[in-house]
CSV table of C-alpha atoms in Angstrom, one decimal:
chain,number,residue,atom,x,y,z
A,135,MET,CA,25.0,52.4,13.7
A,136,LYS,CA,26.8,48.9,13.2
A,137,THR,CA,30.7,48.3,12.2
A,138,ARG,CA,31.0,47.0,8.8
A,139,PRO,CA,35.3,45.8,8.9
A,140,LEU,CA,35.3,44.1,5.3
A,141,VAL,CA,32.9,47.1,3.4
A,142,ILE,CA,35.1,49.6,5.2
A,143,ALA,CA,38.5,47.1,4.1
A,144,LEU,CA,36.8,47.3,0.5
A,145,ALA,CA,36.3,50.9,0.8
A,146,LEU,CA,39.6,51.7,1.2
A,147,THR,CA,40.6,48.6,-2.5
A,148,LEU,CA,37.5,51.9,-4.3
A,149,ALA,CA,39.8,54.7,-2.7
A,150,ALA,CA,43.3,53.3,-5.0
A,151,CYS,CA,41.2,52.6,-8.1
A,152,GLY,CA,39.5,56.1,-8.6
A,153,GLN,CA,36.4,56.8,-9.4
A,154,ALA,CA,33.2,54.4,-10.2
A,155,ASP,CA,31.6,55.7,-13.8
A,156,SER,CA,27.7,56.9,-12.4
A,157,SER,CA,26.9,53.5,-15.0
A,158,LYS,CA,29.2,51.5,-15.8
A,159,ALA,CA,32.5,50.3,-14.3
A,160,GLN,CA,35.5,52.0,-13.9
A,161,ASP,CA,38.7,50.4,-12.5
A,162,GLY,CA,37.3,47.6,-11.2
A,163,VAL,CA,34.4,49.9,-9.5
A,164,PHE,CA,30.8,49.5,-9.7
A,165,ALA,CA,28.1,52.0,-9.4
A,166,ASP,CA,26.6,50.7,-6.7
A,167,ASN,CA,29.9,50.4,-4.4
A,168,ARG,CA,30.9,46.7,-5.4
A,169,VAL,CA,34.3,46.0,-5.3
A,170,ILE,CA,36.5,43.9,-7.7
A,171,PRO,CA,40.2,43.5,-5.4
A,172,GLY,CA,42.4,45.4,-7.6
A,173,ASP,CA,45.8,44.3,-5.7
A,174,ALA,CA,47.2,42.0,-3.6
A,175,ASN,CA,46.6,43.4,0.0
A,176,ALA,CA,43.0,43.5,-1.7
A,177,MET,CA,43.3,40.5,-2.0
A,178,LYS,CA,44.4,39.8,1.7
A,179,ALA,CA,41.3,40.7,3.1
A,180,SER,CA,40.0,38.4,5.8
A,181,PHE,CA,36.8,37.3,6.2
A,182,ALA,CA,37.7,37.5,10.0
A,183,PRO,CA,35.8,39.9,11.2
A,184,VAL,CA,32.4,39.0,9.7
A,185,VAL,CA,32.6,35.6,11.2
A,186,ARG,CA,34.1,37.0,14.5
A,187,GLU,CA,29.9,39.2,14.7
A,188,ALA,CA,28.4,36.6,13.2
A,189,ALA,CA,29.5,32.9,14.8
A,190,PRO,CA,28.9,33.7,18.3
A,191,ALA,CA,24.4,34.0,17.4
A,192,VAL,CA,25.5,30.6,15.5
A,193,VAL,CA,24.4,27.8,17.5
A,194,ASN,CA,24.3,23.3,17.2
A,195,ILE,CA,21.2,21.5,17.8
A,196,ALA,CA,21.0,17.7,19.4
A,197,ALA,CA,17.7,16.3,18.9
A,198,ARG,CA,16.7,12.9,19.9
A,199,GLY,CA,13.2,11.0,19.9
A,200,VAL,CA,11.4,7.7,19.3
A,201,GLN,CA,10.4,7.0,16.3
A,202,GLN,CA,8.1,3.5,14.8
A,203,VAL,CA,10.8,2.0,12.8
A,204,GLN,CA,9.6,-1.5,10.6
A,205,ASP,CA,12.4,-3.8,11.1
A,206,PRO,CA,12.5,-6.3,8.3
A,207,PHE,CA,14.3,-9.2,10.4
A,208,TRP,CA,11.8,-9.2,12.8
A,209,SER,CA,8.9,-8.1,10.2
A,210,MET,CA,9.1,-12.5,8.8
A,211,PHE,CA,7.4,-13.1,11.9
A,212,GLY,CA,5.2,-11.3,12.5
A,213,GLN,CA,5.6,-8.6,14.5
A,214,GLY,CA,5.1,-5.1,13.6
A,215,PRO,CA,6.9,-1.3,14.0
A,216,ARG,CA,9.6,-1.5,17.1
A,217,ALA,CA,10.1,1.4,18.6
A,218,GLN,CA,13.7,2.4,18.4
A,219,GLN,CA,15.6,5.6,19.4
A,220,VAL,CA,16.5,8.7,16.7
A,221,GLY,CA,19.0,11.5,16.5
A,222,SER,CA,19.3,14.3,14.8
A,223,VAL,CA,22.1,17.3,14.0
A,224,GLY,CA,21.9,20.5,13.3
A,225,SER,CA,22.8,24.1,13.7
A,226,GLY,CA,20.7,27.0,14.2
A,227,VAL,CA,20.7,30.5,14.8
A,228,ILE,CA,19.5,33.2,17.7
A,229,VAL,CA,17.4,35.7,16.4
A,230,ARG,CA,16.4,36.9,19.8
A,231,ASP,CA,18.4,38.0,22.2
A,232,THR,CA,15.7,35.5,24.8
A,233,GLY,CA,17.1,33.2,23.5
A,234,VAL,CA,14.7,32.6,20.6
A,235,VAL,CA,16.4,30.2,17.7
A,236,VAL,CA,15.8,29.1,13.9
A,237,THR,CA,16.7,25.8,12.0
A,238,ASN,CA,14.8,23.5,10.1
A,239,TYR,CA,11.7,22.2,10.2
A,240,HIS,CA,13.2,18.9,9.8
A,241,VAL,CA,16.3,19.4,12.2
A,242,ILE,CA,13.5,18.9,15.0
A,243,ASN,CA,10.8,17.2,13.5
A,244,GLY,CA,9.7,14.3,15.6
A,245,MET,CA,12.0,14.1,18.4
A,246,GLN,CA,10.9,15.3,22.0
A,247,GLN,CA,14.3,15.6,23.3
A,248,ILE,CA,16.4,19.1,21.9
A,249,ARG,CA,19.6,20.6,23.2
A,250,VAL,CA,20.8,23.2,21.7
A,251,ILE,CA,25.3,24.1,22.6
A,252,LEU,CA,26.7,27.9,22.2
A,253,ASN,CA,29.7,28.9,20.1
A,254,ASP,CA,30.8,29.3,23.9
A,255,ARG,CA,29.7,26.1,24.8
A,256,ARG,CA,26.8,26.5,27.2
A,257,GLU,CA,24.0,23.8,26.4
A,258,PHE,CA,20.7,24.8,26.8
A,259,ASN,CA,17.1,22.8,26.8
A,260,ALA,CA,14.7,23.8,23.8
A,261,ARG,CA,11.2,24.0,23.6
A,262,VAL,CA,9.6,23.9,19.8
A,263,LEU,CA,7.8,27.5,19.4
A,264,LEU,CA,6.2,26.3,16.0
A,265,GLY,CA,6.7,24.2,13.3
A,266,ASP,CA,6.2,25.4,9.7
A,267,GLU,CA,6.9,22.3,7.1
A,268,ARG,CA,6.3,24.2,4.4
A,269,SER,CA,8.8,26.0,4.3
A,270,ASP,CA,11.6,24.4,6.4
A,271,ILE,CA,11.4,26.4,9.3
A,272,ALA,CA,11.2,26.0,12.9
A,273,VAL,CA,11.1,28.4,15.8
A,274,LEU,CA,12.5,27.7,18.8
A,275,GLN,CA,12.7,29.2,23.0
A,276,LEU,CA,16.1,28.3,24.7
A,277,GLU,CA,15.0,27.6,28.5
A,278,GLY,CA,17.0,29.1,31.4
A,279,VAL,CA,18.2,31.8,29.5
A,280,ASN,CA,19.3,34.7,31.7
A,281,GLU,CA,21.0,37.1,30.3
A,282,ARG,CA,21.0,38.8,26.9
A,283,LEU,CA,22.5,36.2,24.2
A,284,PRO,CA,24.6,37.8,20.8
A,285,VAL,CA,22.1,37.4,17.8
A,286,LEU,CA,21.6,37.9,14.0
A,287,ASN,CA,20.1,41.1,12.5
A,288,ILE,CA,17.3,39.4,9.9
A,289,ASP,CA,18.3,41.1,7.0
A,290,ASP,CA,14.8,40.8,4.8
A,291,ARG,CA,15.3,44.3,2.8
A,292,GLU,CA,16.2,42.2,-0.4
A,293,GLU,CA,19.2,43.8,-2.0
A,294,GLN,CA,21.5,40.7,-2.5
A,295,GLN,CA,23.0,39.9,-6.2
A,296,VAL,CA,23.8,37.3,-8.0
A,297,GLY,CA,28.0,37.5,-7.6
A,298,ASP,CA,27.8,38.5,-3.8
A,299,LEU,CA,30.3,36.9,-1.2
A,300,VAL,CA,28.3,34.8,1.5
A,301,LEU,CA,28.6,33.1,4.1
A,302,ALA,CA,28.1,30.2,6.0
A,303,ILE,CA,28.3,29.3,9.1
A,304,GLY,CA,27.3,25.6,11.1
A,305,ASN,CA,28.1,22.1,12.0
A,306,PRO,CA,28.5,19.9,9.4
A,307,PHE,CA,29.2,16.3,10.2
A,308,GLY,CA,28.9,17.0,13.8
A,309,VAL,CA,32.8,18.3,13.8
A,310,GLY,CA,31.7,21.7,15.2
A,311,GLN,CA,30.7,25.3,14.0
A,312,THR,CA,32.9,25.5,10.5
A,313,VAL,CA,33.0,28.2,8.5
A,314,THR,CA,33.1,28.4,4.1
A,315,ASN,CA,32.4,30.9,1.9
A,316,GLY,CA,31.4,31.5,-1.5
A,317,ILE,CA,29.2,33.6,-4.2
A,318,ILE,CA,25.0,33.5,-4.4
A,319,SER,CA,25.0,31.7,-7.9
A,320,ALA,CA,21.0,32.5,-7.9
A,321,LEU,CA,18.2,34.4,-6.2
A,322,ASN,CA,14.2,33.3,-6.9
A,323,ARG,CA,15.1,30.0,-7.9
A,324,THR,CA,11.8,27.8,-7.6
A,325,GLU,CA,11.9,24.7,-9.5
A,326,THR,CA,14.3,22.7,-6.6
A,327,GLY,CA,12.1,19.6,-6.0
A,328,ILE,CA,12.2,21.0,-2.2
A,329,SER,CA,9.3,22.9,-1.6
A,330,ASP,CA,6.4,24.0,-4.0
A,331,SER,CA,5.8,27.0,-2.4
A,332,GLY,CA,9.6,28.3,-1.8
A,333,SER,CA,12.0,30.4,-3.2
A,334,PHE,CA,15.3,29.7,-3.1
A,335,ILE,CA,19.0,31.6,-2.4
A,336,GLN,CA,21.6,29.7,-4.2
A,337,THR,CA,24.6,29.4,-3.4
A,338,ASP,CA,28.4,27.0,-3.6
A,339,ALA,CA,29.4,28.0,0.2
A,340,ALA,CA,30.0,24.5,0.9
A,341,ILE,CA,26.9,22.9,2.8
A,342,ASN,CA,26.6,19.9,4.3
A,343,PRO,CA,24.8,17.7,6.4
A,344,GLY,CA,25.1,18.9,9.5
A,345,ASN,CA,24.1,22.6,7.6
A,346,SER,CA,21.2,22.2,8.1
A,347,GLY,CA,19.6,25.3,9.9
A,348,GLY,CA,23.1,27.4,9.8
A,349,ALA,CA,23.3,30.8,8.7
A,350,LEU,CA,23.9,32.4,5.6
A,351,VAL,CA,25.7,35.4,5.6
A,352,ASP,CA,26.2,38.5,3.7
A,353,MET,CA,29.5,40.6,4.7
A,354,ASP,CA,27.4,43.1,6.6
A,355,GLY,CA,27.5,40.5,8.7
A,356,ASP,CA,23.5,39.9,8.2
A,357,LEU,CA,21.4,37.0,8.8
A,358,ILE,CA,20.1,36.6,4.6
A,359,GLY,CA,19.0,32.9,4.5
A,360,ILE,CA,18.3,29.3,6.7
A,361,ASN,CA,20.6,26.8,5.1
A,362,THR,CA,18.3,24.1,3.9
A,363,ALA,CA,19.3,21.3,1.3
A,364,ILE,CA,22.6,20.8,-1.6
A,365,PHE,CA,21.7,19.1,-4.5
A,366,SER,CA,24.4,16.4,-4.7
A,367,ARG,CA,24.9,12.5,-5.8
A,368,SER,CA,27.5,11.5,-2.9
A,369,GLY,CA,26.0,13.1,-0.1
A,370,SER,CA,28.0,15.9,0.4
A,371,SER,CA,28.6,19.2,-1.3
A,372,SER,CA,28.7,19.9,-4.9
A,373,GLY,CA,28.7,23.4,-4.8
A,374,VAL,CA,25.0,23.9,-5.8
A,375,GLY,CA,23.2,24.6,-1.5
A,376,PHE,CA,20.0,26.2,-1.6
A,377,ALA,CA,18.9,29.0,1.8
A,378,VAL,CA,15.3,29.8,2.7
A,379,PRO,CA,15.2,33.7,2.6
A,380,ALA,CA,15.6,35.7,5.1
A,381,THR,CA,11.7,37.1,3.7
A,382,MET,CA,10.5,34.3,4.9
A,383,VAL,CA,12.9,33.3,8.0
A,384,ARG,CA,11.5,36.6,9.1
A,385,ARG,CA,7.4,36.0,8.3
A,386,VAL,CA,8.1,32.5,10.5
A,387,VAL,CA,10.1,33.8,13.1
A,388,ASP,CA,7.3,36.6,13.5
A,389,SER,CA,4.1,34.5,13.7
A,390,ALA,CA,6.2,32.0,16.6
A,391,VAL,CA,6.9,35.3,19.0
A,392,GLY,CA,3.7,36.6,18.0
A,393,GLY,CA,2.3,33.3,19.6
A,394,ALA,CA,1.4,31.4,16.7
A,395,SER,CA,0.5,28.0,16.2
A,396,THR,CA,0.9,27.8,12.5
A,397,VAL,CA,2.2,30.4,9.6
A,398,VAL,CA,-1.5,30.9,8.2
A,399,ARG,CA,-0.6,32.2,4.4
A,400,PRO,CA,-2.4,34.1,2.0
A,401,TRP,CA,-3.2,33.7,-1.8
A,402,LEU,CA,-4.0,36.0,-4.2
A,403,GLY,CA,-7.0,33.2,-5.6
A,404,VAL,CA,-5.2,33.4,-9.2
A,405,ARG,CA,-3.9,30.3,-10.6
A,406,GLY,CA,-1.3,29.5,-14.1
A,407,GLU,CA,1.0,28.6,-16.1
A,408,PRO,CA,4.8,30.0,-17.2
A,409,VAL,CA,4.7,31.8,-20.6
A,410,SER,CA,6.5,29.5,-22.3
A,411,ALA,CA,8.9,31.0,-25.2
A,412,ASP,CA,5.9,29.8,-27.7
A,413,ILE,CA,3.7,31.8,-26.2
A,414,ALA,CA,5.7,34.7,-25.5
A,415,ARG,CA,6.1,34.4,-29.5
A,416,SER,CA,2.3,34.1,-29.9
A,417,LEU,CA,1.6,37.5,-27.9
A,418,GLY,CA,4.8,39.4,-29.4
A,419,LEU,CA,6.5,39.8,-25.9
A,420,ASP,CA,9.9,40.3,-26.4
A,421,ARG,CA,10.9,37.4,-24.0
A,422,PRO,CA,9.9,33.9,-22.1
A,423,ARG,CA,8.7,36.1,-18.8
A,424,GLY,CA,5.5,35.8,-16.5
A,425,ILE,CA,2.1,33.5,-15.5
A,426,VAL,CA,-0.2,33.4,-17.9
A,427,VAL,CA,-3.6,33.0,-15.0
A,428,ASN,CA,-6.3,30.5,-16.2
A,429,ASP,CA,-8.1,30.4,-13.2
A,430,VAL,CA,-9.1,33.6,-10.9
A,431,TRP,CA,-10.8,32.4,-7.7
A,432,ASP,CA,-14.6,34.2,-7.6
A,433,ASN,CA,-14.7,36.8,-5.4
A,434,GLY,CA,-11.3,36.2,-4.1
A,435,PRO,CA,-8.7,38.9,-3.4
A,436,GLY,CA,-7.3,39.5,-7.2
A,437,ASP,CA,-10.5,39.6,-8.6
A,438,ARG,CA,-11.6,41.9,-6.1
A,439,ALA,CA,-8.8,43.3,-7.6
A,440,GLY,CA,-9.7,43.3,-10.9
A,441,LEU,CA,-7.1,40.2,-12.4
A,442,ARG,CA,-8.6,38.3,-15.1
A,443,VAL,CA,-8.3,34.6,-16.9
A,444,GLY,CA,-5.4,35.4,-19.6
A,445,ASP,CA,-3.6,38.6,-17.5
A,446,ILE,CA,0.7,37.5,-17.6
A,447,ILE,CA,1.3,38.6,-13.9
A,448,THR,CA,5.0,39.8,-14.5
A,449,ALA,CA,6.1,40.9,-11.0
A,450,VAL,CA,4.1,41.3,-7.4
A,451,ASP,CA,6.0,44.9,-5.7
A,452,GLY,CA,8.1,44.6,-7.7
A,453,VAL,CA,9.5,41.0,-7.8
A,454,GLU,CA,9.9,39.4,-11.3
A,455,ILE,CA,7.2,36.6,-11.4
A,456,ASN,CA,7.9,32.9,-14.0
A,457,ASP,CA,6.3,30.4,-12.5
A,458,GLN,CA,3.4,29.5,-9.5
A,459,GLY,CA,5.5,28.8,-7.1
A,460,GLY,CA,7.3,32.2,-6.9
A,461,LEU,CA,4.1,34.0,-7.0
A,462,ASN,CA,3.4,31.4,-3.9
A,463,PHE,CA,6.0,32.3,-2.0
A,464,ARG,CA,5.8,36.5,-2.8
A,465,VAL,CA,2.8,36.3,-1.4
A,466,GLY,CA,3.3,34.1,1.4
A,467,THR,CA,5.8,36.6,3.0
A,468,ARG,CA,2.4,39.0,3.4
A,469,GLU,CA,0.8,38.7,6.4
A,470,PRO,CA,-2.9,38.5,5.9
A,471,ASN,CA,-4.7,41.7,4.6
A,472,SER,CA,-1.4,43.0,3.2
A,473,ALA,CA,-1.5,45.0,0.2
A,474,VAL,CA,0.6,43.8,-2.4
A,475,GLN,CA,0.8,45.3,-6.0
A,476,VAL,CA,0.8,43.0,-9.0
A,477,THR,CA,2.2,44.2,-12.7
A,478,LEU,CA,0.6,42.4,-16.0
A,479,LEU,CA,0.9,42.7,-19.3
A,480,ARG,CA,-3.1,42.9,-20.6
A,481,ASP,CA,-3.2,43.3,-24.6
A,482,GLY,CA,0.1,44.6,-25.5
A,483,ARG,CA,-0.2,47.2,-21.8
A,484,GLU,CA,1.5,47.0,-18.8
A,485,GLN,CA,0.3,48.5,-16.3
A,486,THR,CA,0.2,47.7,-12.2
A,487,VAL,CA,-3.0,46.6,-9.9
A,488,ASN,CA,-3.3,46.6,-6.4
A,489,ALA,CA,-4.2,43.5,-4.4
A,490,ARG,CA,-5.2,43.2,-1.0
A,491,VAL,CA,-4.6,39.2,-0.1
A,492,GLN,CA,-6.3,36.7,2.5
A,493,PRO,CA,-6.4,33.6,4.3
A,494,LEU,CA,-7.2,30.7,2.1
A,495,PRO,CA,-11.1,30.3,2.3
A,496,GLY,CA,-12.6,27.1,3.6
A,497,ASN,CA,-11.6,25.0,7.1
A,498,THR,CA,-8.2,23.1,7.8
A,499,ASP,CA,-9.9,20.6,10.2
A,500,THR,CA,-8.8,17.1,8.9
A,501,GLY,CA,-10.1,15.8,13.2
A,502,ARG,CA,-13.7,15.1,11.8
A,503,PRO,CA,-14.0,13.0,8.7
A,504,THR,CA,-17.3,11.1,7.6
A,505,THR,CA,-17.9,7.7,7.7
A,506,ILE,CA,-19.2,6.0,4.7
A,507,GLN,CA,-21.9,3.6,5.9
A,508,GLN,CA,-23.2,2.1,2.3
A,509,GLY,CA,-22.8,1.3,-0.7
A,510,GLY,CA,-18.5,0.8,-2.5
A,511,LEU,CA,-17.2,3.5,-0.6
A,512,SER,CA,-18.5,2.0,2.7
A,513,GLY,CA,-15.7,2.3,5.4
A,514,ALA,CA,-13.9,4.9,3.8
A,515,GLN,CA,-13.7,8.5,6.3
A,516,VAL,CA,-13.3,11.4,3.9
A,517,LEU,CA,-13.2,15.4,4.1
A,518,ALA,CA,-14.5,17.2,0.6
A,519,LEU,CA,-12.1,19.6,-0.3
A,520,ASN,CA,-11.8,23.8,0.1
A,521,PRO,CA,-8.4,26.1,-0.7
A,522,ALA,CA,-7.5,26.0,3.3
A,523,LEU,CA,-7.8,22.3,4.1
A,524,ALA,CA,-6.3,21.3,-0.1
A,525,ASP,CA,-2.8,24.2,0.6
A,526,LYS,CA,-2.5,22.8,3.9
A,527,LEU,CA,-2.6,19.2,2.6
A,528,GLY,CA,0.2,20.4,0.1
A,529,GLY,CA,-2.4,20.2,-3.1
A,530,ASP,CA,-4.0,22.7,-5.8
A,531,PRO,CA,-5.9,25.8,-3.4
A,532,PHE,CA,-7.8,25.3,-6.5
A,533,ALA,CA,-9.0,21.7,-6.6
A,534,SER,CA,-12.2,20.3,-6.5
A,535,GLY,CA,-13.3,16.7,-5.0
A,536,VAL,CA,-12.9,14.4,-1.6
A,537,ILE,CA,-10.2,13.6,-0.6
A,538,VAL,CA,-10.1,10.1,1.5
A,539,ALA,CA,-8.9,10.3,5.1
A,540,GLY,CA,-8.9,7.1,6.6
A,541,VAL,CA,-10.4,3.4,4.9
A,542,ASP,CA,-11.4,1.0,7.5
A,543,SER,CA,-9.5,-2.3,6.5
A,544,ARG,CA,-12.4,-4.2,6.7
A,545,GLY,CA,-15.0,-2.2,4.7
A,546,TYR,CA,-15.9,-2.3,1.0
A,547,ALA,CA,-14.0,0.4,0.2
A,548,ALA,CA,-10.5,-1.5,0.8
A,549,ARG,CA,-11.3,-4.3,-0.2
A,550,GLY,CA,-13.1,-4.4,-2.9
A,551,VAL,CA,-11.6,-0.8,-4.7
A,552,GLY,CA,-8.9,0.1,-2.9
A,553,VAL,CA,-8.9,3.1,-2.2
A,554,ARG,CA,-6.1,4.8,0.5
A,555,PRO,CA,-6.1,7.7,2.4
A,556,ARG,CA,-4.8,10.8,0.9
A,557,ASP,CA,-6.3,9.7,-2.3
A,558,VAL,CA,-8.4,12.3,-3.3
A,559,ILE,CA,-11.7,11.5,-5.7
A,560,LEU,CA,-12.3,13.6,-8.9
A,561,ALA,CA,-15.2,12.2,-10.4
A,562,VAL,CA,-18.0,9.8,-10.0
A,563,ASN,CA,-18.7,7.9,-13.8
A,564,ASP,CA,-17.1,11.5,-15.1
A,565,ARG,CA,-19.6,13.5,-13.6
A,566,PRO,CA,-16.9,15.9,-10.6
A,567,VAL,CA,-17.3,15.5,-7.5
A,568,SER,CA,-18.5,18.0,-5.3
A,569,SER,CA,-20.1,16.8,-2.5
A,570,ILE,CA,-19.7,13.5,0.8
A,571,ASN,CA,-23.3,13.0,-0.7
A,572,GLN,CA,-22.4,11.8,-4.3
A,573,LEU,CA,-20.1,9.5,-3.1
A,574,SER,CA,-22.9,7.5,-0.9
A,575,ASN,CA,-24.5,4.5,-1.5
A,576,LEU,CA,-22.3,4.0,-5.0
A,577,PRO,CA,-23.4,0.6,-7.2
A,578,ARG,CA,-20.8,-1.7,-8.4
A,579,GLY,CA,-19.6,-0.3,-11.5
A,580,SER,CA,-19.1,3.1,-10.7
A,581,ARG,CA,-15.9,4.3,-12.3
A,582,LEU,CA,-14.3,6.2,-10.3
A,583,THR,CA,-11.6,9.0,-11.4
A,584,VAL,CA,-9.2,9.0,-8.6
A,585,GLU,CA,-5.2,11.4,-8.0
A,586,ARG,CA,-2.8,9.7,-6.2
A,587,GLN,CA,0.7,10.9,-5.2
A,588,GLY,CA,0.3,13.6,-8.7
A,589,GLN,CA,-0.9,11.1,-10.8
A,590,ARG,CA,-4.3,10.4,-12.0
A,591,GLY,CA,-6.3,6.9,-12.1
A,592,ILE,CA,-9.1,4.9,-12.4
A,593,LEU,CA,-10.4,2.8,-9.7
A,594,LEU,CA,-13.6,0.5,-10.0
A,595,VAL,CA,-16.6,-0.3,-7.8
A,596,ARG,CA,-16.0,-4.1,-8.6
């Protein structure tokens, strides 16, 4: 059994403070064994034992690559993008003693050479096993490892509470391994703008550029999150940092170690909106909570489990759900075909249904678009949307229509209509588009309803 140095130190404080009441705090001691320091000796308790246990498994990452960059000076002379060497500095965590390292996707994205420096200054080249842009997690394999390396245990039991002490270990500003401490400020943060399927641990432990991919560690010395982003006007830590929870980290690591090249995220096949204060009052709820189901995919996992439009989903596997992002994250951490418990309110009564989540239906292959040869959209390369493809492209799996994969600059779609790659054509003359055939031979005067970067507008075939 692993030694818990700081927990032992706090246990001495527990003995000094007396016994805890089973339902409330008494003399600074809580029923779940969390302890408020009661004297000067307790205030001197050190994080050093936890750092000694965790720090050897946290690494620095230096990556280099070549990117095409448009130089404003050379563009004045008609020159196109120029190849330019770029670099990235970040952090990572060893999670398998064979040299499997987890870091942020944005640390290694587009990089051809990745060098990993251990805490004891040994260096290894690394290759990418799997990069998952949606979660911003990447898994690396160190090359030339001939001995067992120190690791951090991934603790995905989700026992953390707001106010718990945590340590952030990483390589801020590239100065070398650094440890900062703080508390968990919030859990299950979804409305961060970082990801549409992310649910983050928020902490006030100082996180700065270079900390990306580093460890968020609890007082047991376990990995509970990968530090990913900060909210800051200055670019430096302002006490609002976010970490990808260990549940998603383990999901990506297991996929990579299992030989997968992508993370297959299942879905429940339902879409909803948060319960507002007005909706809560109209339904007689004590407070706004959960999401109101607006759509149920025909014969999808939710449909087969008996979910209906109008149901209010309040929790998945006992974890509270308050928006679509939270639902996406909770379901997305499960293996395809696994069972989940969905708690819902229907007709004012709470009930629980069991659903078996499944991979999104459809094909994600974007390599074979259809090129429209004639009419107002000639030169456009298009793909019919399906849930799997829409999700892969970062869109709504329930979306219907046709997405533009590419545009020939000499075709009429580009010159006469102004269609751009990644546009989603939703309707022609207000009639919903469900197949590519509807876009062939479009006459002049046709009106296209198009979604571009989340905004809807009208394009005319002139």
